[in-house]
Short mmCIF file of C-alpha atoms and ligand atoms in Angstrom, two decimals:
data_model
loop_
_atom_site.label_atom_id
_atom_site.label_comp_id
_atom_site.label_asym_id
_atom_site.label_seq_id
_atom_site.Cartn_x
_atom_site.Cartn_y
_atom_site.Cartn_z
CA MET A 1 -12.76 -12.16 24.44
CA THR A 2 -10.72 -9.48 23.49
CA PRO A 3 -12.35 -5.95 22.53
CA ALA A 4 -11.46 -6.25 18.41
CA SER A 5 -12.71 -9.24 18.20
CA THR A 6 -16.00 -8.77 19.11
CA LYS A 7 -18.32 -8.57 16.48
CA LYS A 8 -18.53 -3.62 17.53
CA LEU A 9 -15.93 -2.59 16.78
CA ARG A 10 -14.07 -0.96 19.07
CA ASN A 11 -11.49 2.48 19.08
CA HIS A 12 -8.29 2.49 20.91
CA ILE A 13 -7.60 5.86 22.81
CA ASN A 14 -4.42 6.72 24.80
CA GLY A 15 -3.99 2.68 25.66
CA LYS A 16 -8.49 2.68 25.93
CA TRP A 17 -11.16 0.10 23.17
CA LEU A 18 -13.33 2.64 23.46
CA GLU A 19 -17.14 2.54 22.33
CA SER A 20 -17.45 4.79 19.70
CA ARG A 21 -20.40 7.88 19.98
CA GLY A 22 -20.57 7.77 16.04
CA SER A 23 -22.57 5.69 14.15
CA PHE A 24 -21.99 2.13 12.77
CA ILE A 25 -22.20 0.05 9.87
CA LYS A 26 -21.64 -3.09 8.73
CA ASP A 27 -18.43 -5.24 7.68
CA LEU A 28 -19.37 -7.78 5.03
CA ASN A 29 -17.37 -10.30 4.01
CA PRO A 30 -17.29 -9.32 -0.09
CA ALA A 31 -17.57 -13.30 -0.86
CA ASP A 32 -20.54 -14.08 1.04
CA THR A 33 -23.23 -11.03 1.85
CA SER A 34 -24.71 -12.77 4.65
CA ASP A 35 -21.22 -13.11 6.91
CA VAL A 36 -21.10 -10.19 8.47
CA VAL A 37 -17.50 -10.09 9.69
CA ALA A 38 -17.88 -7.35 12.12
CA HIS A 39 -19.70 -3.41 13.04
CA VAL A 40 -17.65 -0.50 12.34
CA PRO A 41 -17.78 2.57 13.75
CA VAL A 42 -18.36 5.93 11.91
CA SER A 43 -16.61 7.89 13.91
CA THR A 44 -17.10 11.37 15.44
CA GLU A 45 -15.02 14.69 14.79
CA ALA A 46 -15.07 14.39 18.89
CA GLU A 47 -13.81 11.39 18.85
CA VAL A 48 -10.24 12.51 16.17
CA ASP A 49 -9.71 14.89 18.37
CA GLU A 50 -9.36 12.82 21.71
CA ALA A 51 -6.94 10.43 19.18
CA VAL A 52 -4.87 12.89 18.07
CA HIS A 53 -4.68 14.85 21.83
CA ALA A 54 -3.79 11.33 23.27
CA ALA A 55 -1.03 10.85 20.38
CA GLU A 56 0.55 14.99 21.26
CA GLU A 57 0.46 14.05 24.96
CA ALA A 58 2.49 10.32 24.21
CA TYR A 59 4.68 11.89 21.78
CA GLU A 60 6.85 13.51 24.36
CA GLY A 61 7.76 10.03 25.85
CA TRP A 62 7.82 8.53 23.31
CA ARG A 63 10.14 10.68 21.92
CA LEU A 64 13.32 9.71 24.40
CA THR A 65 12.89 6.01 24.73
CA PRO A 66 15.65 4.91 23.18
CA ALA A 67 15.51 3.65 18.98
CA PRO A 68 16.60 0.39 20.71
CA VAL A 69 14.03 -0.19 23.31
CA ARG A 70 10.55 0.74 20.67
CA GLY A 71 12.95 -1.77 19.08
CA GLU A 72 11.81 -4.00 21.40
CA ILE A 73 8.93 -3.42 21.49
CA LEU A 74 8.48 -3.97 17.54
CA PHE A 75 10.24 -7.34 17.79
CA ARG A 76 7.80 -8.68 20.40
CA ALA A 77 4.79 -7.24 17.53
CA ALA A 78 6.81 -9.13 15.31
CA GLU A 79 6.37 -12.60 16.68
CA LEU A 80 3.20 -11.81 17.68
CA LEU A 81 1.69 -11.76 14.18
CA GLN A 82 4.23 -14.62 13.68
CA GLU A 83 1.97 -16.73 16.29
CA ASN A 84 -1.59 -15.29 14.92
CA LYS A 85 -0.32 -15.55 11.14
CA LYS A 86 -3.04 -18.38 10.54
CA THR A 87 -5.57 -16.63 12.30
CA LEU A 88 -5.28 -12.95 10.66
CA GLY A 89 -4.58 -14.53 7.34
CA ALA A 90 -8.08 -16.22 7.36
CA LEU A 91 -9.09 -13.11 8.75
CA VAL A 92 -7.72 -10.56 5.75
CA THR A 93 -9.42 -13.72 3.40
CA ARG A 94 -12.43 -13.41 5.15
CA GLU A 95 -13.02 -9.92 5.37
CA MET A 96 -11.30 -8.73 2.11
CA GLY A 97 -11.40 -11.48 -0.68
CA LYS A 98 -8.08 -12.22 -0.98
CA ILE A 99 -6.88 -16.26 -1.89
CA LEU A 100 -6.08 -17.49 2.02
CA ALA A 101 -2.27 -18.06 0.27
CA GLU A 102 -2.26 -14.02 -0.02
CA GLY A 103 -4.48 -13.07 3.27
CA LEU A 104 -1.12 -15.45 4.38
CA GLY A 105 0.95 -13.58 2.69
CA ASP A 106 -0.55 -9.87 3.75
CA VAL A 107 -0.03 -10.70 7.42
CA GLN A 108 3.73 -12.43 5.65
CA GLU A 109 4.95 -8.42 4.65
CA ALA A 110 3.32 -7.27 7.92
CA ILE A 111 5.72 -9.80 9.94
CA ASP A 112 8.44 -8.60 8.19
CA MET A 113 8.28 -5.51 8.21
CA ALA A 114 7.87 -5.46 11.94
CA PHE A 115 11.16 -7.55 12.32
CA TYR A 116 13.13 -4.73 9.82
CA MET A 117 11.31 -2.00 11.80
CA ALA A 118 12.36 -3.10 15.18
CA GLY A 119 15.95 -3.32 13.65
CA GLU A 120 16.29 0.51 12.34
CA GLY A 121 15.80 1.10 15.69
CA ARG A 122 19.35 0.47 16.25
CA ARG A 123 20.61 1.93 13.18
CA LEU A 124 18.85 5.02 13.06
CA THR A 125 21.94 6.42 11.55
CA GLY A 126 23.20 9.98 11.21
CA GLU A 127 26.80 11.18 9.60
CA THR A 128 29.86 13.10 11.40
CA MET A 129 31.70 15.52 8.75
CA PRO A 130 34.46 17.86 9.68
CA SER A 131 33.97 20.66 10.94
CA GLU A 132 36.59 23.99 8.31
CA LEU A 133 37.67 24.86 11.88
CA PRO A 134 39.51 23.13 14.44
CA SER A 135 37.90 21.56 17.65
CA LYS A 136 35.20 21.31 16.33
CA ASP A 137 32.31 18.80 14.65
CA CYS A 138 29.50 18.23 12.78
CA LYS A 139 27.30 15.53 12.66
CA THR A 140 22.86 14.49 11.60
CA PHE A 141 20.70 13.40 13.01
CA ARG A 142 17.68 11.96 12.67
CA GLU A 143 14.92 12.85 14.81
CA PRO A 144 10.65 12.12 15.12
CA ILE A 145 8.24 15.09 13.35
CA GLY A 146 5.52 13.70 16.07
CA VAL A 147 1.65 12.91 15.32
CA PHE A 148 1.69 11.16 12.14
CA ALA A 149 -2.31 10.47 10.42
CA LEU A 150 -1.61 7.65 8.81
CA ILE A 151 -4.98 6.52 6.43
CA THR A 152 -4.54 2.91 5.04
CA PRO A 153 -6.96 1.54 1.64
CA TRP A 154 -8.77 -2.29 2.37
CA ASN A 155 -6.64 -4.07 -0.29
CA PHE A 156 -3.66 -5.17 2.18
CA PRO A 157 -5.69 -4.67 5.32
CA THR A 158 -2.67 -6.11 7.72
CA ALA A 159 0.87 -4.76 5.10
CA ILE A 160 0.28 -1.90 4.42
CA PRO A 161 -1.37 -0.38 8.01
CA ALA A 162 2.39 -2.62 9.63
CA TRP A 163 4.41 -0.21 6.23
CA LYS A 164 3.61 2.82 8.07
CA ILE A 165 2.61 3.04 12.02
CA PHE A 166 6.05 0.69 11.82
CA PRO A 167 8.81 3.18 10.62
CA ALA A 168 6.19 5.91 12.00
CA LEU A 169 6.46 4.17 15.75
CA ILE A 170 10.45 3.03 15.66
CA ALA A 171 11.57 6.76 14.66
CA GLY A 172 9.53 8.27 18.11
CA ASN A 173 6.55 9.58 16.26
CA THR A 174 3.08 8.64 17.69
CA VAL A 175 -0.22 7.88 15.13
CA VAL A 176 -3.78 8.35 14.91
CA PHE A 177 -4.67 5.34 12.50
CA LYS A 178 -7.19 4.99 10.64
CA PRO A 179 -8.39 1.60 8.78
CA SER A 180 -10.24 1.36 5.48
CA SER A 181 -13.98 0.64 6.45
CA TYR A 182 -13.95 -2.12 3.87
CA THR A 183 -11.66 -4.01 6.47
CA PRO A 184 -11.77 -2.89 9.79
CA ALA A 185 -11.55 -6.46 11.46
CA ALA A 186 -8.11 -7.06 10.45
CA ALA A 187 -6.29 -3.39 11.53
CA ALA A 188 -8.21 -3.89 14.40
CA ARG A 189 -6.63 -7.05 15.34
CA LEU A 190 -2.79 -5.58 14.45
CA ALA A 191 -2.97 -2.88 16.53
CA GLU A 192 -4.08 -4.97 19.32
CA ILE A 193 -1.29 -7.08 19.34
CA LEU A 194 0.82 -3.99 19.29
CA VAL A 195 -0.57 -3.11 22.37
CA GLU A 196 -0.45 -6.58 23.49
CA ALA A 197 3.88 -6.16 22.93
CA GLY A 198 3.78 -3.28 25.65
CA LEU A 199 3.67 0.11 23.49
CA PRO A 200 1.92 2.14 26.11
CA PRO A 201 -0.93 4.08 26.12
CA GLY A 202 -1.47 7.11 23.54
CA VAL A 203 1.42 5.99 20.96
CA LEU A 204 -1.17 4.42 19.28
CA ASN A 205 -4.60 5.33 18.52
CA LEU A 206 -6.68 3.84 16.20
CA VAL A 207 -9.79 5.82 15.26
CA HIS A 208 -12.58 3.74 12.34
CA GLY A 209 -14.60 5.96 10.26
CA ASN A 210 -15.37 6.53 6.74
CA GLY A 211 -12.42 8.72 4.17
CA ARG A 212 -14.30 11.44 3.56
CA THR A 213 -15.15 12.51 7.29
CA VAL A 214 -12.98 11.20 9.08
CA GLY A 215 -9.90 10.56 7.15
CA GLU A 216 -10.38 13.92 5.51
CA TYR A 217 -11.10 15.68 9.79
CA LEU A 218 -7.76 13.76 11.14
CA ALA A 219 -5.28 14.44 8.03
CA THR A 220 -6.10 18.01 8.32
CA HIS A 221 -6.19 18.12 12.07
CA ARG A 222 -4.05 21.14 13.49
CA GLY A 223 -2.25 18.42 15.91
CA VAL A 224 -0.93 16.42 13.04
CA ASN A 225 2.01 17.03 11.80
CA GLY A 226 2.45 13.96 8.83
CA LEU A 227 0.07 12.03 6.88
CA SER A 228 0.56 8.36 5.48
CA PHE A 229 -2.05 8.26 3.22
CA THR A 230 -2.59 5.28 0.63
CA GLY A 231 -5.70 4.44 -2.34
CA SER A 232 -7.02 6.24 -4.85
CA SER A 233 -5.45 9.74 -6.83
CA ALA A 234 -7.62 11.74 -6.25
CA VAL A 235 -8.14 11.45 -2.67
CA GLY A 236 -4.20 11.44 -1.85
CA GLU A 237 -4.31 14.69 -4.84
CA LYS A 238 -6.76 16.27 -2.08
CA LEU A 239 -5.53 15.44 0.72
CA ALA A 240 -1.66 16.14 -0.37
CA ARG A 241 -3.23 19.73 -1.41
CA LEU A 242 -5.42 20.41 2.28
CA CYS A 243 -1.10 19.66 3.58
CA ALA A 244 0.04 21.72 1.91
CA GLY A 245 -0.18 24.85 3.60
CA PRO A 246 0.32 23.36 7.37
CA LYS A 247 3.55 22.35 5.60
CA LYS A 248 3.38 18.27 6.96
CA GLN A 249 5.24 15.91 5.70
CA VAL A 250 3.41 13.40 3.05
CA SER A 251 3.90 10.46 1.24
CA CYS A 252 0.06 9.13 -0.85
CA GLU A 253 1.29 6.36 -2.60
CA MET A 254 -1.82 6.38 -5.15
CA GLY A 255 -3.16 4.00 -7.99
CA GLY A 256 -1.80 2.11 -11.52
CA LYS A 257 -1.62 2.06 -15.17
CA ASN A 258 1.13 -1.03 -13.83
CA PRO A 259 2.14 -2.46 -17.46
CA ILE A 260 4.34 -6.24 -18.73
CA ILE A 261 6.17 -5.89 -21.66
CA ILE A 262 6.65 -9.69 -23.78
CA MET A 263 9.40 -8.70 -26.27
CA GLU A 264 9.96 -11.27 -29.07
CA ASP A 265 12.38 -13.21 -27.31
CA ALA A 266 10.90 -14.11 -24.19
CA ASN A 267 10.08 -16.92 -22.45
CA LEU A 268 6.36 -16.62 -23.33
CA ASP A 269 5.60 -19.71 -20.68
CA LEU A 270 6.73 -18.25 -17.66
CA ALA A 271 5.68 -14.72 -19.24
CA LEU A 272 2.52 -16.11 -19.00
CA GLU A 273 3.04 -17.04 -15.24
CA GLY A 274 3.42 -12.92 -14.85
CA ALA A 275 0.73 -12.16 -16.37
CA LEU A 276 -1.56 -14.14 -15.04
CA TRP A 277 0.01 -13.41 -11.40
CA GLY A 278 -0.16 -9.64 -12.18
CA GLY A 279 -2.80 -9.35 -13.61
CA PHE A 280 -5.31 -11.15 -11.57
CA GLY A 281 -3.42 -11.63 -8.17
CA THR A 282 -5.66 -10.80 -5.49
CA THR A 283 -7.98 -9.71 -8.13
CA GLY A 284 -6.80 -7.14 -10.19
CA GLN A 285 -7.60 -5.30 -6.85
CA ARG A 286 -3.32 -4.09 -6.04
CA CYS A 287 -2.28 -0.92 -7.15
CA THR A 288 0.66 -2.44 -7.87
CA ALA A 289 -1.70 -5.05 -10.57
CA ALA A 290 -0.15 -5.86 -14.21
CA SER A 291 -3.28 -4.47 -16.17
CA ARG A 292 -1.80 -3.75 -19.78
CA LEU A 293 0.10 -6.38 -21.45
CA ILE A 294 2.44 -4.98 -23.78
CA VAL A 295 3.21 -7.81 -26.77
CA HIS A 296 5.85 -7.22 -29.51
CA GLU A 297 3.98 -8.10 -32.50
CA LYS A 298 5.89 -11.34 -33.58
CA VAL A 299 4.71 -12.63 -30.67
CA TYR A 300 0.67 -11.36 -29.83
CA ASP A 301 -1.35 -13.72 -31.21
CA GLU A 302 -0.13 -16.92 -29.89
CA PHE A 303 0.01 -15.01 -26.54
CA LEU A 304 -2.49 -13.70 -26.47
CA GLY A 305 -3.52 -17.12 -26.86
CA MET A 306 -1.75 -18.92 -24.37
CA LEU A 307 -3.53 -16.36 -21.86
CA LYS A 308 -6.82 -17.29 -23.12
CA ALA A 309 -6.83 -21.05 -22.47
CA ALA A 310 -4.19 -19.97 -19.07
CA THR A 311 -6.75 -17.45 -18.12
CA GLN A 312 -10.13 -20.01 -18.59
CA LYS A 313 -8.63 -22.83 -16.32
CA LEU A 314 -8.43 -20.08 -13.54
CA THR A 315 -11.05 -20.57 -10.78
CA ILE A 316 -13.24 -17.82 -9.54
CA GLY A 317 -14.47 -18.52 -6.03
CA ASN A 318 -14.58 -18.09 -1.18
CA GLY A 319 -10.83 -17.07 -1.01
CA LEU A 320 -11.01 -19.37 1.63
CA THR A 321 -11.39 -22.70 -0.34
CA PRO A 322 -8.32 -24.52 -1.43
CA ALA A 323 -8.49 -25.01 -5.70
CA VAL A 324 -9.69 -21.06 -5.48
CA ASP A 325 -7.51 -19.32 -7.95
CA VAL A 326 -8.83 -15.46 -8.14
CA GLY A 327 -11.31 -14.25 -5.14
CA PRO A 328 -14.23 -11.49 -5.77
CA LEU A 329 -14.06 -7.68 -5.28
CA ILE A 330 -14.76 -5.77 -2.40
CA ASN A 331 -17.38 -4.64 -2.96
CA LYS A 332 -20.48 -3.52 -5.14
CA ASP A 333 -19.43 -0.83 -6.76
CA GLN A 334 -15.88 -1.56 -7.38
CA LEU A 335 -18.24 -5.12 -9.21
CA ASN A 336 -19.71 -2.56 -10.72
CA LYS A 337 -17.10 0.19 -11.59
CA ALA A 338 -14.88 -3.24 -13.44
CA LEU A 339 -17.96 -4.09 -15.30
CA SER A 340 -18.35 -0.46 -16.91
CA TYR A 341 -15.20 -0.68 -17.90
CA VAL A 342 -16.26 -4.59 -20.37
CA LYS A 343 -18.76 -1.30 -21.59
CA VAL A 344 -16.59 1.40 -22.54
CA GLY A 345 -13.54 -1.03 -23.98
CA LEU A 346 -15.85 -2.46 -26.30
CA ASP A 347 -17.77 1.30 -27.17
CA GLU A 348 -13.89 2.27 -28.00
CA GLY A 349 -13.83 -1.33 -30.40
CA ALA A 350 -10.97 -3.51 -28.27
CA THR A 351 -11.66 -6.85 -28.51
CA LEU A 352 -13.33 -9.50 -25.73
CA VAL A 353 -10.99 -11.89 -25.84
CA LEU A 354 -12.00 -13.26 -22.38
CA GLY A 355 -14.84 -13.08 -20.13
CA GLY A 356 -17.00 -9.58 -19.10
CA ARG A 357 -19.98 -10.30 -17.36
CA ALA A 358 -20.35 -10.89 -13.44
CA LEU A 359 -20.76 -14.27 -12.40
CA THR A 360 -23.80 -14.90 -10.05
CA ASP A 361 -24.83 -18.83 -10.16
CA GLY A 362 -24.59 -20.62 -7.16
CA ASP A 363 -22.15 -19.79 -4.68
CA LEU A 364 -21.41 -16.94 -5.93
CA LYS A 365 -24.49 -15.50 -5.86
CA ASP A 366 -24.44 -13.52 -2.60
CA GLY A 367 -20.54 -12.33 -3.50
CA PHE A 368 -18.85 -9.22 -5.76
CA PHE A 369 -18.34 -11.99 -8.63
CA MET A 370 -16.29 -11.20 -11.50
CA GLU A 371 -14.76 -13.23 -15.08
CA PRO A 372 -11.15 -12.68 -15.42
CA THR A 373 -11.35 -10.41 -18.25
CA ILE A 374 -9.05 -9.99 -21.07
CA PHE A 375 -8.96 -7.18 -23.64
CA GLY A 376 -7.10 -7.67 -27.64
CA ASP A 377 -6.95 -4.77 -30.06
CA VAL A 378 -6.34 -2.34 -27.25
CA THR A 379 -4.70 0.87 -28.72
CA PRO A 380 -2.94 3.39 -25.45
CA GLU A 381 -5.23 5.96 -26.34
CA MET A 382 -8.34 3.77 -24.74
CA ARG A 383 -9.52 4.63 -21.14
CA ILE A 384 -9.48 0.47 -20.96
CA ALA A 385 -5.52 1.13 -21.79
CA ARG A 386 -5.46 4.53 -19.62
CA GLU A 387 -7.65 4.66 -16.86
CA GLU A 388 -6.98 2.12 -13.08
CA ILE A 389 -10.03 -0.31 -12.57
CA PHE A 390 -8.62 -2.31 -9.96
CA GLY A 391 -10.30 -5.60 -10.79
CA PRO A 392 -9.48 -8.51 -13.07
CA PHE A 393 -9.50 -6.82 -16.15
CA VAL A 394 -6.26 -6.62 -18.14
CA SER A 395 -5.94 -4.55 -21.67
CA VAL A 396 -3.80 -6.46 -24.27
CA ILE A 397 -1.70 -4.02 -26.46
CA LYS A 398 1.07 -4.73 -29.68
CA ALA A 399 4.04 -2.64 -29.77
CA ASP A 400 6.25 -2.60 -33.14
CA SER A 401 9.45 -2.45 -31.12
CA LEU A 402 11.48 -2.61 -27.58
CA THR A 403 11.24 1.51 -28.25
CA HIS A 404 7.50 1.30 -28.88
CA ALA A 405 6.64 -0.87 -26.60
CA ILE A 406 8.45 0.90 -23.09
CA ASN A 407 6.96 5.09 -25.28
CA ILE A 408 3.12 2.58 -24.58
CA ALA A 409 4.06 1.82 -21.63
CA ASN A 410 5.07 5.31 -20.10
CA ASN A 411 2.63 7.47 -22.27
CA VAL A 412 -0.52 7.64 -18.84
CA GLU A 413 -0.51 9.77 -15.86
CA TYR A 414 0.80 6.46 -13.52
CA GLY A 415 4.20 5.36 -13.30
CA LEU A 416 4.09 2.68 -10.36
CA SER A 417 5.56 -0.23 -11.44
CA SER A 418 6.97 -1.87 -14.54
CA ALA A 419 8.28 -4.90 -16.19
CA ILE A 420 9.59 -6.40 -18.99
CA TYR A 421 10.12 -10.02 -19.94
CA THR A 422 13.17 -10.97 -22.60
CA ASN A 423 15.84 -12.78 -22.98
CA ASN A 424 18.08 -10.10 -24.37
CA VAL A 425 19.89 -8.68 -21.64
CA ASN A 426 20.79 -5.09 -23.82
CA SER A 427 16.83 -4.76 -23.57
CA SER A 428 16.88 -5.11 -20.48
CA ALA A 429 19.53 -2.53 -19.61
CA VAL A 430 17.40 0.10 -22.18
CA ALA A 431 13.59 -0.58 -19.76
CA GLU A 432 15.48 -0.34 -16.86
CA ARG A 433 17.01 3.52 -18.13
CA ASP A 434 14.09 3.98 -19.46
CA LEU A 435 10.82 3.30 -18.22
CA THR A 436 10.05 5.70 -16.04
CA ALA A 437 7.91 4.14 -13.30
CA GLY A 438 8.82 3.61 -9.93
CA ILE A 439 9.30 -0.23 -10.03
CA VAL A 440 11.37 -1.91 -13.33
CA TYR A 441 11.00 -5.72 -12.83
CA ILE A 442 12.85 -7.50 -15.43
CA ASN A 443 11.60 -11.39 -15.46
CA ALA A 444 8.93 -11.14 -12.49
CA PRO A 445 5.40 -9.14 -12.30
CA THR A 446 4.52 -5.86 -11.43
CA ILE A 447 3.97 -7.05 -7.71
CA GLY A 448 5.55 -8.32 -5.42
CA ALA A 449 7.39 -5.57 -3.78
CA GLU A 450 9.76 -6.56 -1.05
CA ILE A 451 9.82 -4.56 2.29
CA HIS A 452 13.14 -3.18 2.02
CA LEU A 453 13.12 -1.03 -0.19
CA PRO A 454 11.74 1.87 -0.99
CA PHE A 455 8.15 1.84 -2.53
CA GLY A 456 6.42 4.22 -4.81
CA GLY A 457 5.97 5.76 -8.35
CA THR A 458 5.96 8.92 -10.13
CA GLY A 459 3.05 10.78 -11.77
CA ARG A 460 -0.66 10.42 -9.90
CA SER A 461 1.06 7.50 -8.51
CA GLY A 462 2.61 8.58 -5.56
CA LEU A 463 3.62 12.21 -4.23
CA GLY A 464 5.61 13.34 -1.56
CA ARG A 465 8.09 10.34 0.46
CA LYS A 466 7.99 7.18 -1.41
CA GLU A 467 6.78 4.09 1.69
CA ALA A 468 8.92 0.94 2.49
CA GLY A 469 12.57 0.44 2.42
CA GLY A 470 14.86 2.19 5.69
CA ARG A 471 16.87 5.13 5.54
CA CYS A 472 15.47 5.84 1.35
CA GLY A 473 12.40 5.30 1.90
CA ALA A 474 10.05 5.00 4.77
CA ILE A 475 12.95 5.94 7.47
CA ASP A 476 13.30 9.21 5.55
CA MET A 477 9.05 10.12 5.99
CA PHE A 478 9.23 9.92 9.71
CA THR A 479 11.49 11.51 10.77
CA ARG A 480 13.47 14.74 10.27
CA MET A 481 17.15 15.62 10.00
CA LYS A 482 18.66 17.29 12.55
CA VAL A 483 22.00 19.32 11.80
CA VAL A 484 24.45 20.07 15.17
CA TYR A 485 27.88 21.76 15.29
CA ARG A 486 29.62 21.82 18.68
CA ASP A 487 32.25 23.74 19.25
CA TYR A 488 34.85 22.81 22.09
CA SER A 489 38.01 25.02 21.31
CA GLY A 490 36.60 27.09 24.02
CA ALA A 491 36.35 30.49 22.04
CA LEU A 492 34.87 32.42 19.31
CA GLN A 493 35.35 30.71 15.32
CA LYS A 494 34.09 32.30 12.99
CA ALA A 495 33.58 30.44 10.27
CA GLN A 496 33.90 31.65 6.63
CA ILE A 497 35.43 35.01 8.25
CA ASP A 498 38.96 35.46 7.28
C1 LIG B 501 -0.49 -2.15 -2.85
O1 LIG B 501 -1.56 -3.41 -3.46
O2 LIG B 501 -0.83 -0.54 -2.70
O3 LIG B 501 4.08 -5.36 -4.28
C2 LIG B 501 0.32 -2.44 -2.19
C3 LIG B 501 3.00 -5.71 -4.08
C4 LIG B 501 3.17 -5.63 -2.52
C5 LIG B 501 2.17 -4.27 -1.98
C6 LIG B 501 1.40 -3.67 -3.11
N1 LIG B 501 4.08 -5.70 -1.97
O4 LIG B 501 2.35 -6.04 -4.42
#
């Protein structure tokens, strides 16, 4: 039996799987809390120190390992992930709750990133440029930065860690990885696979623990040179502030209140599919979830009717059951938060079109289930139109024109993803130009970003460098540009001097 598949999860420090000296908490299946997936350590600060120290010690050897050789290890990890996709995807579903197709999709995103970054090992390009002076050349190249703290959330237990780990490693950095305590087993399995692929000791260290103590301590550790965080805006903003002093490289990917605009000329059947997938896929627990539908007044009533009818047909349940469309929320706090917004919406005068209650009957009694919830007659000032809920909760807002719709879409604190359904090419061009979010989809929902494009938002959605993508995203985040001038004239040549 491999260490991380035993029920008591271990930390991985300097090439060894070590039992934590901290206390342990239960890692529960959110669809059935009688199923304890693992016991996860709340590690101590001393264990974080050891992991950072191991990463510092391993840095020199890894930095000097040729990037294509680093890429071969990542390629092997990608192959191992492929071999393990079924079991790992099922573990993601059991531990996080998303339906199995999405659990497998989570792992697929990690596989995609592993192959992509393996290839980047042969493509970490810089530039050469002419010099003002004879017999002199100039170039830029990318170098690693050092030790990175990678702090990841529970909603994508393998994909988001992969977004961070693979680019950090291909660039030559070493890593201390702290996954969410709600999905530590899938994260541990991912780390095991990387170790099995041949990473040298200390290059990837894994420390379990909670965000408030281990996460913050790690992010602000003197031995850490950069932080990549995905999670809530409040935590990301705090960590970024704490990291601002020592001038660490930072990327924080945070909340969203992502709109889908549905114009009067849209293919409404297509828009409906997009709204369902974007709003209720992953039980609305994506930072890219389509939590606002901004619908043109000419099709508002028709579309709301279609949405209600289609949502009523969704099956809620354990994500491992084949016919289920929507799984549970991750924990009681998230369930209570989403339920509390039902009261907020009602108090604000919005119309509860569907849902709004927890589901506790029969097989659902031991899980954190909630009815997919739709509010209509939502106005842009309402809290349910402005605040991130992170649950199966969609607010439908009426707009009277494209300009009005775009104004509503932009007028929130967040700006991660956005979408428009229209068959008018001019409307799509205006939306593409004027939506202020980091990502704009045309005739597709707000979720489903592909790993080879940069990912990140504006306002409270994103802070610092972008994630994913290549040289404009992740590689930029995990490298520093160095400039080299080489004078081979054999004489002192003075630039800018006549
Ligand atoms: C997130 O929810 O933090 O675009 C990331 C998407 C996924 C990633 C979501 N590929 O929805």
